[in-house]
CSV table of C-alpha atoms and ligand atoms in Angstrom, one decimal:
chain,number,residue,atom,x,y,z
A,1,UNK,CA,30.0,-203.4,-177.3
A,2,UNK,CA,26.6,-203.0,-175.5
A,3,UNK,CA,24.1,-200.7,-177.0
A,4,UNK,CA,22.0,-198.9,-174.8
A,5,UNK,CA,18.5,-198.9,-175.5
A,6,UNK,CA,16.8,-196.0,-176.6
A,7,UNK,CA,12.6,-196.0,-176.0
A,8,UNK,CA,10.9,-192.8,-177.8
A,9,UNK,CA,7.6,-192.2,-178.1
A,10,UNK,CA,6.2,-190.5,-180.9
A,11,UNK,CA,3.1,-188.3,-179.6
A,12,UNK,CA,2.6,-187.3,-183.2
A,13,UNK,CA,-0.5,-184.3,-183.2
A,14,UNK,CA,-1.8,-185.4,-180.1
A,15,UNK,CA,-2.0,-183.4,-176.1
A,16,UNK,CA,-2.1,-179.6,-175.8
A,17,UNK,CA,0.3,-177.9,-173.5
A,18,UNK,CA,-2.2,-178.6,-170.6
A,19,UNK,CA,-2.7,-182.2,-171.4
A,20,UNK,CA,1.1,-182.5,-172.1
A,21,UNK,CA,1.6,-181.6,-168.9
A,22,UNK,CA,-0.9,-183.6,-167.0
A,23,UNK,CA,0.6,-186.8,-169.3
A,24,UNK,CA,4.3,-186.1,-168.4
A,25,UNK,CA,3.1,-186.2,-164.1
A,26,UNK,CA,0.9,-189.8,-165.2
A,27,UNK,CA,4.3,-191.0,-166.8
A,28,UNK,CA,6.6,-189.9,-164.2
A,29,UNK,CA,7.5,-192.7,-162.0
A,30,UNK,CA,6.2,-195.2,-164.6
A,31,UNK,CA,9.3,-194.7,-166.6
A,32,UNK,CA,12.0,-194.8,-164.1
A,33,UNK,CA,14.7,-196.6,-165.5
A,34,UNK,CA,18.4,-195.4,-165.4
A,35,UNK,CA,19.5,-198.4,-167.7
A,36,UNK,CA,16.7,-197.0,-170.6
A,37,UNK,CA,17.7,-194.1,-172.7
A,38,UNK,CA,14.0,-192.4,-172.4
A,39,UNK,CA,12.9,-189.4,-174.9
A,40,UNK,CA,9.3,-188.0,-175.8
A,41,UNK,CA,8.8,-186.4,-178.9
A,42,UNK,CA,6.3,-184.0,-178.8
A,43,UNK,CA,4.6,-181.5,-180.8
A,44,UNK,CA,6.1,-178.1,-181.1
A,45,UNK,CA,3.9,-176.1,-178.9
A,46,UNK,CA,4.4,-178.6,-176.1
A,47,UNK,CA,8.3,-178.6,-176.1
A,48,UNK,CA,8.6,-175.6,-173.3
A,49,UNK,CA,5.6,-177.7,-170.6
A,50,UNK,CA,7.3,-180.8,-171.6
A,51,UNK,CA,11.1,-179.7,-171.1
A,52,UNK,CA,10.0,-178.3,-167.6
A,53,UNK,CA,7.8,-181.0,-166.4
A,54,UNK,CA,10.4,-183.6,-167.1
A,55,UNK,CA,13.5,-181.5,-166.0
A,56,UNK,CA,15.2,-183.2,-163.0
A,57,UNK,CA,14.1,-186.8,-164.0
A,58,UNK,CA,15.5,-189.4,-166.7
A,59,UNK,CA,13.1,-188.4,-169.6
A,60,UNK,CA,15.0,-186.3,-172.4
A,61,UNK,CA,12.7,-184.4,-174.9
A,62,UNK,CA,12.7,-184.6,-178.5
A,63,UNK,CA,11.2,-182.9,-181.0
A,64,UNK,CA,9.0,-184.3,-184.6
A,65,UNK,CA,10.1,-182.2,-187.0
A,66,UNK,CA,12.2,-178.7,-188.0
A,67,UNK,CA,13.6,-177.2,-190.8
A,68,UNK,CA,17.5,-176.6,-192.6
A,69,UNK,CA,17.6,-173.5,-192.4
A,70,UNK,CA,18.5,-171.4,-189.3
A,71,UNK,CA,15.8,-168.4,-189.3
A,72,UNK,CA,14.6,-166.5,-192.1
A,73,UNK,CA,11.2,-166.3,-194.6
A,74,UNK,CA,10.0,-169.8,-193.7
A,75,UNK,CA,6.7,-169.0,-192.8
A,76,UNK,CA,5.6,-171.7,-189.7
A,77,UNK,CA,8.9,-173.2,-189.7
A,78,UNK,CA,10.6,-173.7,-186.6
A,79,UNK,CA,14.5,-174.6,-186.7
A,80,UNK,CA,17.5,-176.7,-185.6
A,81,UNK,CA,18.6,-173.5,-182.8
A,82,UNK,CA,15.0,-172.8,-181.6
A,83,UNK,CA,14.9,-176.6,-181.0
A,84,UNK,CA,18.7,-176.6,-179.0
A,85,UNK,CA,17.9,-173.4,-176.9
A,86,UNK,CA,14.3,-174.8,-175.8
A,87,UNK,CA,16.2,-177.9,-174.5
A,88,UNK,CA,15.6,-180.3,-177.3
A,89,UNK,CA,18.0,-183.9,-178.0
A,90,UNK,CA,16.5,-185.4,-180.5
A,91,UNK,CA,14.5,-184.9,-183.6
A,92,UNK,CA,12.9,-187.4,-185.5
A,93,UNK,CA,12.9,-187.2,-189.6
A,94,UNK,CA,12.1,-189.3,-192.2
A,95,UNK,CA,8.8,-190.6,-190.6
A,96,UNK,CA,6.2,-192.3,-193.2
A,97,UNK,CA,3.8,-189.2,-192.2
A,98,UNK,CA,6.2,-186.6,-193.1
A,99,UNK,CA,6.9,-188.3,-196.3
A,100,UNK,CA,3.5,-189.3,-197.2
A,101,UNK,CA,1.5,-187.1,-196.4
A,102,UNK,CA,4.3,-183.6,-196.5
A,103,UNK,CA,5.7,-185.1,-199.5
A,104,UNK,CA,9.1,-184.3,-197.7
A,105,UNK,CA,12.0,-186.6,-199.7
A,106,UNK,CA,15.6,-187.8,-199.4
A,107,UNK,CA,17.1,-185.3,-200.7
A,108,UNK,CA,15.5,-183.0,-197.8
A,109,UNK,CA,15.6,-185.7,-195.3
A,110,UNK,CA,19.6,-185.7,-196.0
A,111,UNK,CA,19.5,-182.3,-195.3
A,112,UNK,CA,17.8,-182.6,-192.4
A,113,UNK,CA,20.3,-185.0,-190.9
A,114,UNK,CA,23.4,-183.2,-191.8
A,115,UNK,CA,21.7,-180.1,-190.2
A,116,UNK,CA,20.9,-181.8,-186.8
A,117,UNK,CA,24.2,-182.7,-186.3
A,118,UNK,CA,25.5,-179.4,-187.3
A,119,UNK,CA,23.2,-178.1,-184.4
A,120,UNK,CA,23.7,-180.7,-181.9
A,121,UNK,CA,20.5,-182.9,-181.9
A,122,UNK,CA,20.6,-186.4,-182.0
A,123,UNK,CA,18.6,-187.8,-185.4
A,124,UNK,CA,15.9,-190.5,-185.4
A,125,UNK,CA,16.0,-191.4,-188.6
A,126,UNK,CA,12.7,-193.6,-189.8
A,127,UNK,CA,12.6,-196.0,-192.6
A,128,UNK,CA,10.3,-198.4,-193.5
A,129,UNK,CA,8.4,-200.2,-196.8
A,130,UNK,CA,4.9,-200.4,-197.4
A,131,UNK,CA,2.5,-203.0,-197.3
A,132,UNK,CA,3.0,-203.1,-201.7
A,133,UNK,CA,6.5,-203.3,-201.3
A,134,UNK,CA,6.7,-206.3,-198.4
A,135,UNK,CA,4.0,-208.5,-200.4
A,136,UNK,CA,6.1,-208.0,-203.4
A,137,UNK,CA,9.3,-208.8,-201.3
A,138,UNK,CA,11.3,-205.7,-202.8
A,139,UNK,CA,11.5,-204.0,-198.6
A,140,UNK,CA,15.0,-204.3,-198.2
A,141,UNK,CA,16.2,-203.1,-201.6
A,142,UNK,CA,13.9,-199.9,-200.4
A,143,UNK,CA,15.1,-199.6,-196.9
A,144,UNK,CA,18.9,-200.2,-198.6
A,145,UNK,CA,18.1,-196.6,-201.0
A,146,UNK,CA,16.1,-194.6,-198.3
A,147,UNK,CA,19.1,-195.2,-195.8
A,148,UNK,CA,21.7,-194.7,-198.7
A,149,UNK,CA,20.1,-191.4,-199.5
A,150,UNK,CA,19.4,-190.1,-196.2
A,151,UNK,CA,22.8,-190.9,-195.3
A,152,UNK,CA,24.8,-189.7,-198.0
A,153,UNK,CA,27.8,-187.6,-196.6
A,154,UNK,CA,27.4,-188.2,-192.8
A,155,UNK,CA,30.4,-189.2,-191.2
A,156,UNK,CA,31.2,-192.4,-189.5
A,157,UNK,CA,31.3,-190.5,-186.0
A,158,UNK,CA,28.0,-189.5,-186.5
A,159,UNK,CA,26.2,-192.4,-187.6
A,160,UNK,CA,27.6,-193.8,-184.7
A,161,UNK,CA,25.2,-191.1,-182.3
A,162,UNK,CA,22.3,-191.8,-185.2
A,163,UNK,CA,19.2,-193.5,-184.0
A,164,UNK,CA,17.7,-195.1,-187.1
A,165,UNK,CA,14.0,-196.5,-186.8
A,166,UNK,CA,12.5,-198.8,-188.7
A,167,UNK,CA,8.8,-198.6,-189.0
A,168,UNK,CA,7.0,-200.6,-191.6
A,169,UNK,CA,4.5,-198.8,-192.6
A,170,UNK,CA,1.6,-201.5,-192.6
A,171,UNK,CA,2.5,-202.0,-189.3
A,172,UNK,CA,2.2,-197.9,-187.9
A,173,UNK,CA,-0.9,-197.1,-185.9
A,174,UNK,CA,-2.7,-200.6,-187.5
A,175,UNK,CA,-2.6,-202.5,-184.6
A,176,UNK,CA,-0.2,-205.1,-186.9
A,177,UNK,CA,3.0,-205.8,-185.6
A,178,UNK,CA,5.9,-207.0,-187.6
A,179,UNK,CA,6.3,-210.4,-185.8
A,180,UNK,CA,9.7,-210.0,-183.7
A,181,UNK,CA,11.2,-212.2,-186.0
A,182,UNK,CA,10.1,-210.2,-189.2
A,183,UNK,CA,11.8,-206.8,-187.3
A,184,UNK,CA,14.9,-208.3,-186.4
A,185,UNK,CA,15.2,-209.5,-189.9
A,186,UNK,CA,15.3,-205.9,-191.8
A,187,UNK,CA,16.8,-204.3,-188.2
A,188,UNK,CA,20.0,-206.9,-189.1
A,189,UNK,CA,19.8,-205.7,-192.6
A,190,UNK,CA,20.4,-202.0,-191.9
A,191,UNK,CA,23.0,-202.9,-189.4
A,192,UNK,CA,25.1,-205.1,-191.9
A,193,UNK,CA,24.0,-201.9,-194.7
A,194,UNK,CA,26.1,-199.7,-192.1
A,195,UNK,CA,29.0,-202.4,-191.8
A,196,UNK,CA,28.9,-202.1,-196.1
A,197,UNK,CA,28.5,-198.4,-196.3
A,198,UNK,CA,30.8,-197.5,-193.1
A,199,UNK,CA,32.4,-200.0,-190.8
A,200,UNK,CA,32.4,-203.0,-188.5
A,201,UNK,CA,32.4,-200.2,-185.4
A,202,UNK,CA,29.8,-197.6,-187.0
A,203,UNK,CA,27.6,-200.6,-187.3
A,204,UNK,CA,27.7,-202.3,-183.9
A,205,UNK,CA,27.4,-198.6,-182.2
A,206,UNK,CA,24.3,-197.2,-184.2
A,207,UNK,CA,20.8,-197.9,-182.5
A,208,UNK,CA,18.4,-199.6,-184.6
A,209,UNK,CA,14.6,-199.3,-182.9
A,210,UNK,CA,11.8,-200.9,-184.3
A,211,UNK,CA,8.4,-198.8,-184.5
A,212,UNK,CA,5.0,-200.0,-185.3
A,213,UNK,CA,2.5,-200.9,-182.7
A,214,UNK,CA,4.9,-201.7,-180.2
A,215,UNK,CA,3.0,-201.8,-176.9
A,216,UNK,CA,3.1,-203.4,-173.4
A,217,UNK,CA,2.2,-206.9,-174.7
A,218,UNK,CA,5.2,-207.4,-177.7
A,219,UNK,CA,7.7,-204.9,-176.4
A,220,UNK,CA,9.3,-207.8,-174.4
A,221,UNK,CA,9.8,-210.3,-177.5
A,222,UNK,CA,10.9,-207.1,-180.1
A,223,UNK,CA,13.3,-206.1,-177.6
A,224,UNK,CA,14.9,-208.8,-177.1
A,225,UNK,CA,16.5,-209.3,-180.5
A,226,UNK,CA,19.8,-209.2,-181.2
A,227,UNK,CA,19.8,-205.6,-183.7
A,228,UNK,CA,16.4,-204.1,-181.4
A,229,UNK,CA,18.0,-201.8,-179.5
A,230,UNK,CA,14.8,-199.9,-178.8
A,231,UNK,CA,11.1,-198.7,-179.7
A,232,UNK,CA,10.0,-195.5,-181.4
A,233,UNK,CA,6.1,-195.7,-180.2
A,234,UNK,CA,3.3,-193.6,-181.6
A,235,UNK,CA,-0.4,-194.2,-179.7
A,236,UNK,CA,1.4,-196.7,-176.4
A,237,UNK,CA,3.2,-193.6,-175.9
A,238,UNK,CA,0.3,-191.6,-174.7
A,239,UNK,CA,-0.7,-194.3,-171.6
A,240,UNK,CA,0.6,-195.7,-168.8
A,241,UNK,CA,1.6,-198.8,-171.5
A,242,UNK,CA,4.6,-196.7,-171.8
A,243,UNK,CA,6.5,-197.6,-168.9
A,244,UNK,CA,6.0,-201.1,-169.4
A,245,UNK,CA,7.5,-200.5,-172.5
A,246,UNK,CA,10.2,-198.8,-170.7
A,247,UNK,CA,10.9,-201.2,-168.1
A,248,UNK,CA,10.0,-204.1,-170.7
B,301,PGA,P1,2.3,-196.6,-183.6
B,301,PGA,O1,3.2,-195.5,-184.3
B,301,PGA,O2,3.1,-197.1,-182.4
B,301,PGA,O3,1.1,-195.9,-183.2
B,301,PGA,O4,2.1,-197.7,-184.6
B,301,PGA,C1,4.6,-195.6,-184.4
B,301,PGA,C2,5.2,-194.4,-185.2
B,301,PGA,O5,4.6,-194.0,-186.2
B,301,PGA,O6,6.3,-193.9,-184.8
């Protein structure tokens, strides 16, 4: 079964509503492509400029982050309905910033993906070792418990609409790629992970990008391996690099 591919970018905290909006007319006929599933995550304040600017074309919008719960006491929160009704598909958790640096764990990234199902928003669900943990050749034993974890009690029929990105982290914003080779390697891994967790089918229908200084020049090479089924890209998704990355 063919995969479609899925190319995100990740705009991280970067472009106020005005430069949103000036970013999203740059991009427009760059990333044409009816064959491409084509999302930008943006930051929260930009989702209303960045649903209307792209409404009409190809480009879906998705959003960085959200919380469990539906409203309440959760002071500069925003949640799974606010995300829905402003015309959000896809939310990305489990990023190496949000656990890192927001201290945000499996148990809450779990949480998270249960919830955006509940809701109706597609999950990109990141994973990826550090630089300690691929020179001491443990990275898939890591990848194996983050994606255990964050997976624990979703169904089959929704792993099968799951985007799950892997992003190395000594490869995110360092200019240092995993080699095409190197991605494929753990992207196979979480595939055949699925295949031993779920099945055969859940397997071959989840997408598996690859994220980490993915750009116009390597897109081509990642891309073409046989568990890439698409890019999640952080600082090439704020140029016209983009679209090549799109049409790659
Ligand atoms: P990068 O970021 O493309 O700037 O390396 C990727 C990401 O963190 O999603």
């Amino acid at each position: 079964m063919a995969r479609r591919r899925i190319i995100a970018g990740n705009w991280k905290m970067n472009k106020t509503p005005s430069e949103a909006k000036a970013l999203c007319a740059e991009l427009k006929d760059l990333v044409k492509n009816d064959d491409v599933d084509v999302v930008y995550c943006v930051p929260a304040i930009d989702i209303t400029t960045v649903v209307e600017a792209v409404a009409g074309t190809n480009v879906q919008v998705g959003a960085e982050n959200f919380y469990i719960e539906d409203s309440g006491a959760f002071t500069g929160e925003i949640s799974a309905p606010m995300l829905v009704d402003a015309g959000v598909k896809y939310v990305i958790m489990g990023h190496s910033e949000r656990r890192d640096i927001f201290g945000e764990n499996d148990i809450l990234i779990n949480a998270k993906v249960k919830k955006a199902f509940a809701a109706g928003l597609k999950p990109i669900l990141c994973c990826g070792e550090s630089l300690a943990l691929r020179k001491a050749g443990t990275y898939k034993e890591w990848i194996e418990r983050q994606i255990t974890w964050d997976l624990d009690g979703v169904t089959a029929d929704q792993v099968k609409e799951l985007v799950i990105a892997y992003e190395p982290i000594w490869a995110i914003g360092t200019g240092e790629t995993a080699t095409a080779d190197q991605a494929q390697e753990v992207c196979g891994f979480i595939r055949e992970l699925i295949a031993k967790l779920y099945d055969q089918a859940t397997a071959e229908a989840v997408r598996i990008q690859y994220g980490g200084s993915m750009n116009a020049g390597n897109a081509a090479e990642l891309l073409s391996k046989p568990d890439i089924d698409g890019g999640l890209i952080g600082g090439a998704s704020l140029k016209p690099d983009f679209g090549k990355i799109v049409n790659a």
